[in-house]
Coordinates of C-alpha atoms and ligand atoms in Angstrom, one line a residue:
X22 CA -12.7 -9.3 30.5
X23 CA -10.4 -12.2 30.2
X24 CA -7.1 -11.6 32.1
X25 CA -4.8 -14.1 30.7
X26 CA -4.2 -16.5 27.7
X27 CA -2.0 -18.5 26.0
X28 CA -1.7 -16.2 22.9
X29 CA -2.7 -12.6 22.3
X30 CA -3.1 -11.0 18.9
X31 CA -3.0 -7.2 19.3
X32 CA -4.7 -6.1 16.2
X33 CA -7.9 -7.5 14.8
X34 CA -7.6 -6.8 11.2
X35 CA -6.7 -8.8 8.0
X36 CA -3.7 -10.5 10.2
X37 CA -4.8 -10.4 13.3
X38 CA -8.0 -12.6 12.1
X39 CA -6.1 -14.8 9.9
X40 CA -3.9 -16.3 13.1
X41 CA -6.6 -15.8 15.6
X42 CA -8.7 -18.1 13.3
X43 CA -5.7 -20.2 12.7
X44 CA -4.8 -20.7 16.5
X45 CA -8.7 -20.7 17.7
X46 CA -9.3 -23.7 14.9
X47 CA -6.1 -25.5 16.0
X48 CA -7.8 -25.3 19.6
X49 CA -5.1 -23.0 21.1
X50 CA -6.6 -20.3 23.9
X51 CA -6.1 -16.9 22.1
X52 CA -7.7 -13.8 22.2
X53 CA -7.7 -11.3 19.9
X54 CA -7.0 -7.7 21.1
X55 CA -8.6 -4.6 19.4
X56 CA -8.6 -1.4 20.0
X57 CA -11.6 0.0 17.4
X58 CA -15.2 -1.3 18.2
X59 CA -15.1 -3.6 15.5
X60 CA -13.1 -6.2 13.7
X61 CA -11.7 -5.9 10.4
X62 CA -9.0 -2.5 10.9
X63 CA -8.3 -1.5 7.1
X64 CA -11.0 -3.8 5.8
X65 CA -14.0 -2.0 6.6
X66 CA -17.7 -2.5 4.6
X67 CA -20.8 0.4 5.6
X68 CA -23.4 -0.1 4.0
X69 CA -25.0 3.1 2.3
X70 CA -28.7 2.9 1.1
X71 CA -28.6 -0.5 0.7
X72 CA -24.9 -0.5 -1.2
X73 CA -22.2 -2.1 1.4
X74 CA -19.2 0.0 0.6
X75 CA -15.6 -0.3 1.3
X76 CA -13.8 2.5 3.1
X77 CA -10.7 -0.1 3.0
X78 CA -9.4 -2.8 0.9
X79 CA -12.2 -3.6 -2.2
X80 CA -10.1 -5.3 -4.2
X81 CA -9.6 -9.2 -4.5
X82 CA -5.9 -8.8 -5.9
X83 CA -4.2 -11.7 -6.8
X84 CA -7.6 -13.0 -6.4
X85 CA -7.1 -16.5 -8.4
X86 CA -4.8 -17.2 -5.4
X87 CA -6.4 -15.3 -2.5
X88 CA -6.8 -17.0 0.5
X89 CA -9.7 -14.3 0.7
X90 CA -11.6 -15.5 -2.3
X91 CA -11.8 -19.2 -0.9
X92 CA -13.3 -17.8 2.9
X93 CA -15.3 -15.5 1.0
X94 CA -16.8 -17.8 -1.5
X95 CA -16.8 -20.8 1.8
X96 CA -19.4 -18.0 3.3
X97 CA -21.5 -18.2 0.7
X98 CA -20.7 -14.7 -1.0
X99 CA -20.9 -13.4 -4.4
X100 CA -17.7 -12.8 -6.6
X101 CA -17.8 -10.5 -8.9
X102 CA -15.3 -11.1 -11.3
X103 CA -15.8 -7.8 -14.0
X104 CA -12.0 -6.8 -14.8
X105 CA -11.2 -3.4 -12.8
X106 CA -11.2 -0.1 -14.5
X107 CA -7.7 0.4 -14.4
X108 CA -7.8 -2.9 -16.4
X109 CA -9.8 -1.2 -18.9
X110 CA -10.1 2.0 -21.3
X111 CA -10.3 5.1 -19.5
X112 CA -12.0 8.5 -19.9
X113 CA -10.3 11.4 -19.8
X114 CA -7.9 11.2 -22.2
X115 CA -7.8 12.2 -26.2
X116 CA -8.0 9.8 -28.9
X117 CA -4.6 8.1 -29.2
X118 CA -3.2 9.4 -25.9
X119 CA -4.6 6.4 -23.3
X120 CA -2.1 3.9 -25.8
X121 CA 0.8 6.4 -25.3
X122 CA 0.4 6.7 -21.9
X123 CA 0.1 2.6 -21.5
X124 CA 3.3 2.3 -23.5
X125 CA 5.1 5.2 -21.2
X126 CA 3.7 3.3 -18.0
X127 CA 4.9 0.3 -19.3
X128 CA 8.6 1.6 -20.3
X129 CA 8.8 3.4 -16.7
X130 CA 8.0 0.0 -15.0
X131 CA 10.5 -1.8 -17.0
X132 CA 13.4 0.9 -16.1
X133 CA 12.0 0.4 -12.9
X134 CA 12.9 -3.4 -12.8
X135 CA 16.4 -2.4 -14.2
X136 CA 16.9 0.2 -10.9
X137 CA 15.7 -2.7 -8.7
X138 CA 18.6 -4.8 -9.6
X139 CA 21.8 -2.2 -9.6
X140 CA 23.8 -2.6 -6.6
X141 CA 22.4 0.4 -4.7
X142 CA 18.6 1.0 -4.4
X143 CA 17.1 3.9 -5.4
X144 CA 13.7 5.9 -5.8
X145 CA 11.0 5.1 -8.0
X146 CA 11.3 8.9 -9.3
X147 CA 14.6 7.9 -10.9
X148 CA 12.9 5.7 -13.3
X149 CA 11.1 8.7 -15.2
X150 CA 11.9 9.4 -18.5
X151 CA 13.2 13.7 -17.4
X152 CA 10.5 15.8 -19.1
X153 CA 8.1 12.9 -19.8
X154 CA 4.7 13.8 -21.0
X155 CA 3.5 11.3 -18.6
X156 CA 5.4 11.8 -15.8
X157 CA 2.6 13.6 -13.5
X158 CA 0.5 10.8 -14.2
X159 CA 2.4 8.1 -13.3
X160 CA 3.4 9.8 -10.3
X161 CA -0.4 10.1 -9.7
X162 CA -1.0 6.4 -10.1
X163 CA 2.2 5.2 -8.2
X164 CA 0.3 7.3 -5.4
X165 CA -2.7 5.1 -5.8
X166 CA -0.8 1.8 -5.8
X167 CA 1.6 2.7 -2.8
X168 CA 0.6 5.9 -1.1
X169 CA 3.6 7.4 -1.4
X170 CA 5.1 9.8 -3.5
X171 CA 7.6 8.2 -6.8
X172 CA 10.7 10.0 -4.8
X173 CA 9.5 8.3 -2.0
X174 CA 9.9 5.1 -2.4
X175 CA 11.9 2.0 -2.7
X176 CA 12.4 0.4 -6.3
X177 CA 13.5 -2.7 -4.9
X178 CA 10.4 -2.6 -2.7
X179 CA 7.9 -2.0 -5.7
X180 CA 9.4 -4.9 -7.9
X181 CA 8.8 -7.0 -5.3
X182 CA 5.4 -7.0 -5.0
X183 CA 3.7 -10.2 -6.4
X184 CA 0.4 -10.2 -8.2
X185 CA -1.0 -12.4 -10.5
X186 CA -3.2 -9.2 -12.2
X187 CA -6.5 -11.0 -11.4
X188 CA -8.7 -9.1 -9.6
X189 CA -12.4 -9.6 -8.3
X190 CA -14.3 -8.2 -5.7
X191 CA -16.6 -9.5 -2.7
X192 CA -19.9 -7.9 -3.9
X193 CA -21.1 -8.0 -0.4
X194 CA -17.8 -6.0 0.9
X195 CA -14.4 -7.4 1.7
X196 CA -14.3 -5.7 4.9
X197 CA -17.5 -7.8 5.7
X198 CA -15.8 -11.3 4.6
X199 CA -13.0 -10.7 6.8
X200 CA -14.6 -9.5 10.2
X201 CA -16.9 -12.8 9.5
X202 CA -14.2 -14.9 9.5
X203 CA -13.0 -13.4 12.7
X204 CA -16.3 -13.8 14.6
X205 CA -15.7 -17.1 16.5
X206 CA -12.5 -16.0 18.2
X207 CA -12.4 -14.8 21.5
X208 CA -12.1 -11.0 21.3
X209 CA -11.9 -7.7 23.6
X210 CA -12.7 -4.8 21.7
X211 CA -12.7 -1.2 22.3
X212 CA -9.3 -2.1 24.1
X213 CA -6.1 -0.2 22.8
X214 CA -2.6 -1.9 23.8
X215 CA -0.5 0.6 25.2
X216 CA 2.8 -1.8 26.3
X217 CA 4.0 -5.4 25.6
X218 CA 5.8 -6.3 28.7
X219 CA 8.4 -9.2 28.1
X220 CA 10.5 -8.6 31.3
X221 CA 9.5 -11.3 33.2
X222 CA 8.8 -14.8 32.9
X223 CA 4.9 -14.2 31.3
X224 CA 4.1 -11.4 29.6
X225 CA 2.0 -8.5 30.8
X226 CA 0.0 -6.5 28.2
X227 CA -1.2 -3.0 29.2
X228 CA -4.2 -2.4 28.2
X229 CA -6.9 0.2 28.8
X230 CA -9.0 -2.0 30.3
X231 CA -6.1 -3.5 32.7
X232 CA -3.3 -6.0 32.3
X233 CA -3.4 -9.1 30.3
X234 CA -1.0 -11.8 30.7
X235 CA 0.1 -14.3 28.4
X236 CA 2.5 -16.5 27.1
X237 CA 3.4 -15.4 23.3
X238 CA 1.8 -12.4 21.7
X239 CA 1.5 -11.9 17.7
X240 CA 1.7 -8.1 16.9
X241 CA -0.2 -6.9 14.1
X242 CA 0.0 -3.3 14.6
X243 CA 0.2 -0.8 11.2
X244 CA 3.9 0.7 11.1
X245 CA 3.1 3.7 11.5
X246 CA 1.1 3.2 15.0
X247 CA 4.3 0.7 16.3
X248 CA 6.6 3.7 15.2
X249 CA 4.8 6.0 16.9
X250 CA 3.9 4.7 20.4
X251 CA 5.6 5.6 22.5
X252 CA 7.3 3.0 24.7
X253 CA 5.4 -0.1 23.6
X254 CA 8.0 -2.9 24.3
X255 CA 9.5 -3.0 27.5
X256 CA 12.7 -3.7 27.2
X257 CA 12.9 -1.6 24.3
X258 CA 13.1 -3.5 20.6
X259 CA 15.0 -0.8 18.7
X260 CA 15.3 -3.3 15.8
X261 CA 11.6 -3.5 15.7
X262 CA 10.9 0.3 15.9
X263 CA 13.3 1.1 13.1
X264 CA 12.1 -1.4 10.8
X265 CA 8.7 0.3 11.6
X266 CA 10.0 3.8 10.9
X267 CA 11.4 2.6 7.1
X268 CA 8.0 1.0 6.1
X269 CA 6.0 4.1 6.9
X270 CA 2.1 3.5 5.8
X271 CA 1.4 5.8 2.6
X272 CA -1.9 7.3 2.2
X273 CA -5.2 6.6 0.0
X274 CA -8.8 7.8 0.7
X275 CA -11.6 7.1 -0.8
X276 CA -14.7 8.9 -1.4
X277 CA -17.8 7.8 -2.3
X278 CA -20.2 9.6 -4.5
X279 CA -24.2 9.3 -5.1
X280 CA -24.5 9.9 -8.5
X281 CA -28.2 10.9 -10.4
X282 CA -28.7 9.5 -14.2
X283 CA -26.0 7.2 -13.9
X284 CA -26.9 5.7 -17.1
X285 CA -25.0 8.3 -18.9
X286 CA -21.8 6.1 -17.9
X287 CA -20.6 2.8 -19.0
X288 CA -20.5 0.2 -15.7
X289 CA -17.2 0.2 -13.7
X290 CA -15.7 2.8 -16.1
X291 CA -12.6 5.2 -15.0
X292 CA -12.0 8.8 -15.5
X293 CA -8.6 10.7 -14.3
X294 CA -9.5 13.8 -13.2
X295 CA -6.5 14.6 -14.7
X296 CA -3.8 13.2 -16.9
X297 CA -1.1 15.9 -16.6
X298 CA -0.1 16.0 -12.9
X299 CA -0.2 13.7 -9.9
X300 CA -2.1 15.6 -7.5
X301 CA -5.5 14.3 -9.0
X302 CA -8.0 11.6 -7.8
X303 CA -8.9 9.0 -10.1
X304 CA -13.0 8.4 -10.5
X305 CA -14.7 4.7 -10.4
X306 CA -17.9 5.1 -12.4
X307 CA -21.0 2.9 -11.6
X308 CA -18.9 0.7 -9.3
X309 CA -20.8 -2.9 -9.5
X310 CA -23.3 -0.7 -11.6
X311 CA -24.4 1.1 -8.5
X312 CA -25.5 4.5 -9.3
X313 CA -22.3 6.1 -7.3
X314 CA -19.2 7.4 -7.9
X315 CA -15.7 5.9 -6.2
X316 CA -13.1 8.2 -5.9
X317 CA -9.5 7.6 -4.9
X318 CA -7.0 10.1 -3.6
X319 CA -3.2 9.5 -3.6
X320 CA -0.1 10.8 -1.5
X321 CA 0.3 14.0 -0.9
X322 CA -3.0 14.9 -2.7
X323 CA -4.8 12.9 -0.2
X324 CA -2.3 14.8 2.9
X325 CA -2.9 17.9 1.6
X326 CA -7.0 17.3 1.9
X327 CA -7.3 15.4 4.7
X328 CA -5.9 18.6 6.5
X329 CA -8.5 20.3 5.2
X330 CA -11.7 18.7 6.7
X331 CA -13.6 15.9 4.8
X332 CA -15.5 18.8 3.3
X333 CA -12.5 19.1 0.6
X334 CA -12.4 15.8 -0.6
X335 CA -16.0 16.3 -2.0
X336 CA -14.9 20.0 -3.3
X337 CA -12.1 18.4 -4.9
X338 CA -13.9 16.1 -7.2
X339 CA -16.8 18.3 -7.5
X340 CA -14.7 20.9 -9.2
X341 CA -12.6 18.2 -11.4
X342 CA -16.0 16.5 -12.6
X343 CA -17.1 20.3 -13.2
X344 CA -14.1 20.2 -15.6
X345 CA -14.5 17.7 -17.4
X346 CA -18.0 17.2 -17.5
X347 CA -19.7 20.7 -17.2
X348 CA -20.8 23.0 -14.9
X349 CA -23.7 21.6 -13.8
X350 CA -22.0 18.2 -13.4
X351 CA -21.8 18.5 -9.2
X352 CA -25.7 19.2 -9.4
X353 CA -25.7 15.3 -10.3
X354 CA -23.7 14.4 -6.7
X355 CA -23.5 14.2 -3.3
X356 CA -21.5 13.1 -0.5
X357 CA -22.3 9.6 0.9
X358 CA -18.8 9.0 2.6
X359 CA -14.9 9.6 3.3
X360 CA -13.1 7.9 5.6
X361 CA -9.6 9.7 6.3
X362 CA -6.8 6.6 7.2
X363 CA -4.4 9.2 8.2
X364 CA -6.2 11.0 10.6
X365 CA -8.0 7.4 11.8
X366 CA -5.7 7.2 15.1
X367 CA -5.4 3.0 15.0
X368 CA -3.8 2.9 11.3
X369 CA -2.1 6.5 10.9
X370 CA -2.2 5.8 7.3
X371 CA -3.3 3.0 4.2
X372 CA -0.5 0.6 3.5
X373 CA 3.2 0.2 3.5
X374 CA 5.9 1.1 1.0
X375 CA 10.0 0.7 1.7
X376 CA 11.7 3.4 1.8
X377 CA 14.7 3.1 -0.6
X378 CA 17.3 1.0 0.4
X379 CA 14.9 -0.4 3.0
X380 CA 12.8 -3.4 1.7
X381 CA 14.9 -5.9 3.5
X382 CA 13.1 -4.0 6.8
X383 CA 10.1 -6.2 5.7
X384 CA 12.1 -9.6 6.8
X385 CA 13.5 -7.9 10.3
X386 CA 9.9 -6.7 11.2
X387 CA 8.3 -9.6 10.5
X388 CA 11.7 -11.9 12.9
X389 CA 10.4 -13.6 16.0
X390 CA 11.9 -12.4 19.5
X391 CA 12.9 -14.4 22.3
X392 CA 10.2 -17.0 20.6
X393 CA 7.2 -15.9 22.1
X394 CA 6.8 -12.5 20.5
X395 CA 5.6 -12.8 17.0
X396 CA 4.9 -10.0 14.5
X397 CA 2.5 -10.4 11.2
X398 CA 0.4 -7.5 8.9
X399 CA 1.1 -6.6 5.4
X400 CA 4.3 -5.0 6.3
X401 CA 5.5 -8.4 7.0
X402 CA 4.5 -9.8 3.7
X403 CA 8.1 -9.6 1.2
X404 CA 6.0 -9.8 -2.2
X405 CA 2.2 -9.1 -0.7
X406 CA 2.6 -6.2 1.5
X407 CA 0.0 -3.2 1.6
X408 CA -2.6 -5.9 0.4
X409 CA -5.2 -7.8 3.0
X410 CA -3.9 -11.6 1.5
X411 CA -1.0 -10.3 2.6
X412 CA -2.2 -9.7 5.9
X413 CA -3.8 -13.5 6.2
X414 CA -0.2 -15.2 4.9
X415 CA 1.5 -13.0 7.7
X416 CA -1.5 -13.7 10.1
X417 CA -0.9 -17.5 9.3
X418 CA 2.5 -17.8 9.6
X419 CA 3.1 -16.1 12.6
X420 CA 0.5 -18.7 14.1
X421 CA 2.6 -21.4 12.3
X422 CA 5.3 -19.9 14.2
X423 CA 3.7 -20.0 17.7
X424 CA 2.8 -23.6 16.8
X425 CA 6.0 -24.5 16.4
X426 CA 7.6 -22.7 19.1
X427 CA 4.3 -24.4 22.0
X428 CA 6.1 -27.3 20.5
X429 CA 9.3 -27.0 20.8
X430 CA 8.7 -25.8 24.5
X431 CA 6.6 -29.3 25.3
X432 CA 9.6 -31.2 23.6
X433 CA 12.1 -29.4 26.3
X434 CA 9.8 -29.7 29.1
X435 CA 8.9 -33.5 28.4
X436 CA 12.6 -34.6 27.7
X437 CA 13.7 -32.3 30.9
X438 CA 11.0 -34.3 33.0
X439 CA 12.0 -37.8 31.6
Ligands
FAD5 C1 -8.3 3.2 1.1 C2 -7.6 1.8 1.1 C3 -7.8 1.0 0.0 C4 -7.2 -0.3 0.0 N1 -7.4 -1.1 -1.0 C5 -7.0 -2.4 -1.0 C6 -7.4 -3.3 -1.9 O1 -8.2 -3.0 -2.9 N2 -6.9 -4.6 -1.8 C7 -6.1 -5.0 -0.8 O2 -5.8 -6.2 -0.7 N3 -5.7 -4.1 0.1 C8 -6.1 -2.8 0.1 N4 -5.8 -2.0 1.1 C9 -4.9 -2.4 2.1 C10 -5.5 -3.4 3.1 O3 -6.7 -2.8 3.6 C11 -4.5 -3.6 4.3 O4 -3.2 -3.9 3.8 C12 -4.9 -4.7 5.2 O5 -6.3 -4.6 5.6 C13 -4.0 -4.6 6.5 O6 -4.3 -5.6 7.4 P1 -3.5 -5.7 8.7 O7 -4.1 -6.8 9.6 O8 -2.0 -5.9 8.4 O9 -3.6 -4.3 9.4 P2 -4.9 -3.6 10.0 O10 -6.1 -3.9 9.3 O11 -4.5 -2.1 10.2 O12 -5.0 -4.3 11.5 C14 -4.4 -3.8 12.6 C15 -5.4 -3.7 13.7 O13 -4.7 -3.2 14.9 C16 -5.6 -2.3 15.5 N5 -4.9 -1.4 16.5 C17 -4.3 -0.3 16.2 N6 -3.7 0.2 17.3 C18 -4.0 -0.7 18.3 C19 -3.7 -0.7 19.7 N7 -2.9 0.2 20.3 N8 -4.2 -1.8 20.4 C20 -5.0 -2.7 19.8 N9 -5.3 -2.7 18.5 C21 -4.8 -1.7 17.8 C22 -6.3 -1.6 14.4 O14 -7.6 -1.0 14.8 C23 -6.5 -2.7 13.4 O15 -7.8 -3.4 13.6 C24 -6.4 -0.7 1.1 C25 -6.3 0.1 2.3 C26 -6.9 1.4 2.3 C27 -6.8 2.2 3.5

């Protein structure tokens, strides 16, 4: 294993690629540090009887300005550009009730955009109409964008978020585009950090495969895992820690499905399992046209399941589809896969959200120290957290940042020398 380099990247997901490729291209010595057995962290393709699957990120948001789209199109991939389901009608709902609950969505969001702007930030929950008929449901799909629960999180944080509602996917898996584009840098993997020593003049990264020294290190660590190990810097970054602790990772599982006589469905259709609570999984029909089912759990839903074994995600659906689509609906399906984020010991979760009065966090976590440790992921990102682009423009500029700073130290040295 390599012992020392100028720059290491703990983390080889979405942002830990993006500045390994950046620094690695520029012809800087990096090496990318990862504790999993492959690259890619929340961006993770299987493929399933031919099918490559997403466990992670599928979704191309943003996608007319994703710096994903151009690497995955530069590898040759295929873009599929169908509109997503939730850009669609859905099933599940009586005539009449999808436009009413559009219209409520919409009217929460904008109340949302008032909150965001009062002096003192507040809750997403405070935004619902009291005794709305759609309240559950929103709740239900404020899971599936953020992983948290409405009374969870920040308002300021949520109007934040940037998007340009264009979204495509990488038929052969984003998961697989990224973990491509990390395969020429230098990499250990199967290596888990356990401290970031910056008390001396290099620093010395514990590893479990020994120490590695370097000069600057870019941290790309999920919130939740800096938040929670124990120890990591030494000194101590407090700051850091806390910033962490208010950007906690929500959760959001999916499950895929096999599904027989899938012609019965329309193409990357949607169903609700439910439309009168939030702890309900939403259903991706015929995702791509594939004869499966992609189902997505939310919050406290997905907590309360992936406590119970992956066993009860499948049970879950089985008996929602049952529901709504008869009895012997779950004689149709089967299992192919769950993969549980929270219980997955190197991300402790999905993606960020603020809690409220805590968006600014974003800015302190992503702050330089002592300009040679740098910090980028999603969490970083002020308008494109939880997403993987935001992971590349926080991957990236924390390698612009390293540039800069290599420079700045050959300006001292050379003017100190002259
Ligand atoms: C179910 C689900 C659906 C999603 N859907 C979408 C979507 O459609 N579109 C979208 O844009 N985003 C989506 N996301 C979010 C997206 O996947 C993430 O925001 C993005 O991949 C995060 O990239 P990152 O580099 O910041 O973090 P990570 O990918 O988590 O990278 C951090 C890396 O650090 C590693 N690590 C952890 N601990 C250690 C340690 N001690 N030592 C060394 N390495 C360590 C991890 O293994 C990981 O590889 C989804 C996520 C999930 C879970």
């Amino acid at each position: 294993m390599k012992s020392d380099t100028e720059v290491a990247i703990i983390g080889g997901g979405a942002a830990g690629v993006a500045a390994g490729r950046h620094l690695h291209d520029a012809g800087i010595d990096c090496l990318i540090i990862e504790a999993r057995n492959r690259l890619g962290g929340r961006a993770f393709t299987e493929t399933h009887a031919g099918h490559p699957i997403d466990l992670g990120c599928g979704w191309l948001h943003s996608a007319d300005k994703n710096e994903w789209t151009k690497i995955a199109k530069a590898q040759g991939r295929k873009i599929d550009e169908t509109p997503p389901p939730w850009a669609r009608s859905s099933l599940g709902f009586k005539p009449g009730e999808q436009h009413d609950y559009r219209e409520a969505f919409d009217e929460f969001e904008a109340r949302v955009s008032k909150l965001a702007h009062a002096d003192n930030d507040v809750a997403l929950s405070a935004a619902l109409e009291p005794g709305g008929r759609w309240n559950g449901l929103i709740g239900a799909v404020i899971t599936f964008i953020s992983g948290g629960e409405a009374a969870q999180v920040s308002a300021l944080d949520y109007e934040n978020y940037a998007h340009t509602d264009v979204n495509w996917r990488a038929v052969e898996g984003y998961g697989a585009v990224i973990a491509k584009h990390g395969e020429a840098v230098p990499v250990v993997l199967e290596n888990a950090v356990r401290r970031i020593d910056h008390s001396g003049k290099r620093l010395a990264i514990e590893t479990a495969k020994g120490t590695i020294t370097a000069d600057r290190v870019i941290v790309t660590l999920p919130t939740t895992v800096l938040a929670e190990t124990e120890s990591l810097f030494k000194p101590a970054l407090p700051d850091k820690i806390d910033a962490a602790r208010n950007l906690p990772l929500g959760l959001d599982d999916k499950l895929f499905i096999a599904l027989e006589r899938p012609e019965e469905f329309e193409k990357d259709s949607r169903l609700f399992g439910a439309t009168d609570r939030t702890a309900t999984a939403t259903y991706h029909l015929r995702p791509f046209g594939r004869p499966q089912i992609e189902v997505y759990f939310g919050g406290q839903c997905a907590a309360d399941l992936e406590a119970n074994g992956e066993n009860a995600f499948f049970d879950f659906a089985a008996s929602q589809l049952a529901d709504l689509l008869g009895s012997k609906f779950p004689q149709r399906i089967r299992p192919i896969r769950i993969h549980r984020w929270r219980a997955d010991p190197f991300a402790r979760g999905s993606y960020s959200y603020a809690i409220p009065g805590m968006a600014d966090c974003r800015a302190t976590l992503a702050a330089p120290v002592e300009g040679r440790l740098f910090f980028a992921g999603e969490a970083c990102s002020p308008g494109n957290f939880s997403t993987a682009h935001g992971g590349w423009e926080t991957g990236v500029a924390a390698a612009e940042q390293v540039l800069h700073a290599r420079g700045s130290a050959r300006g001292c040295i050379k003017s100190e020398s002259t």
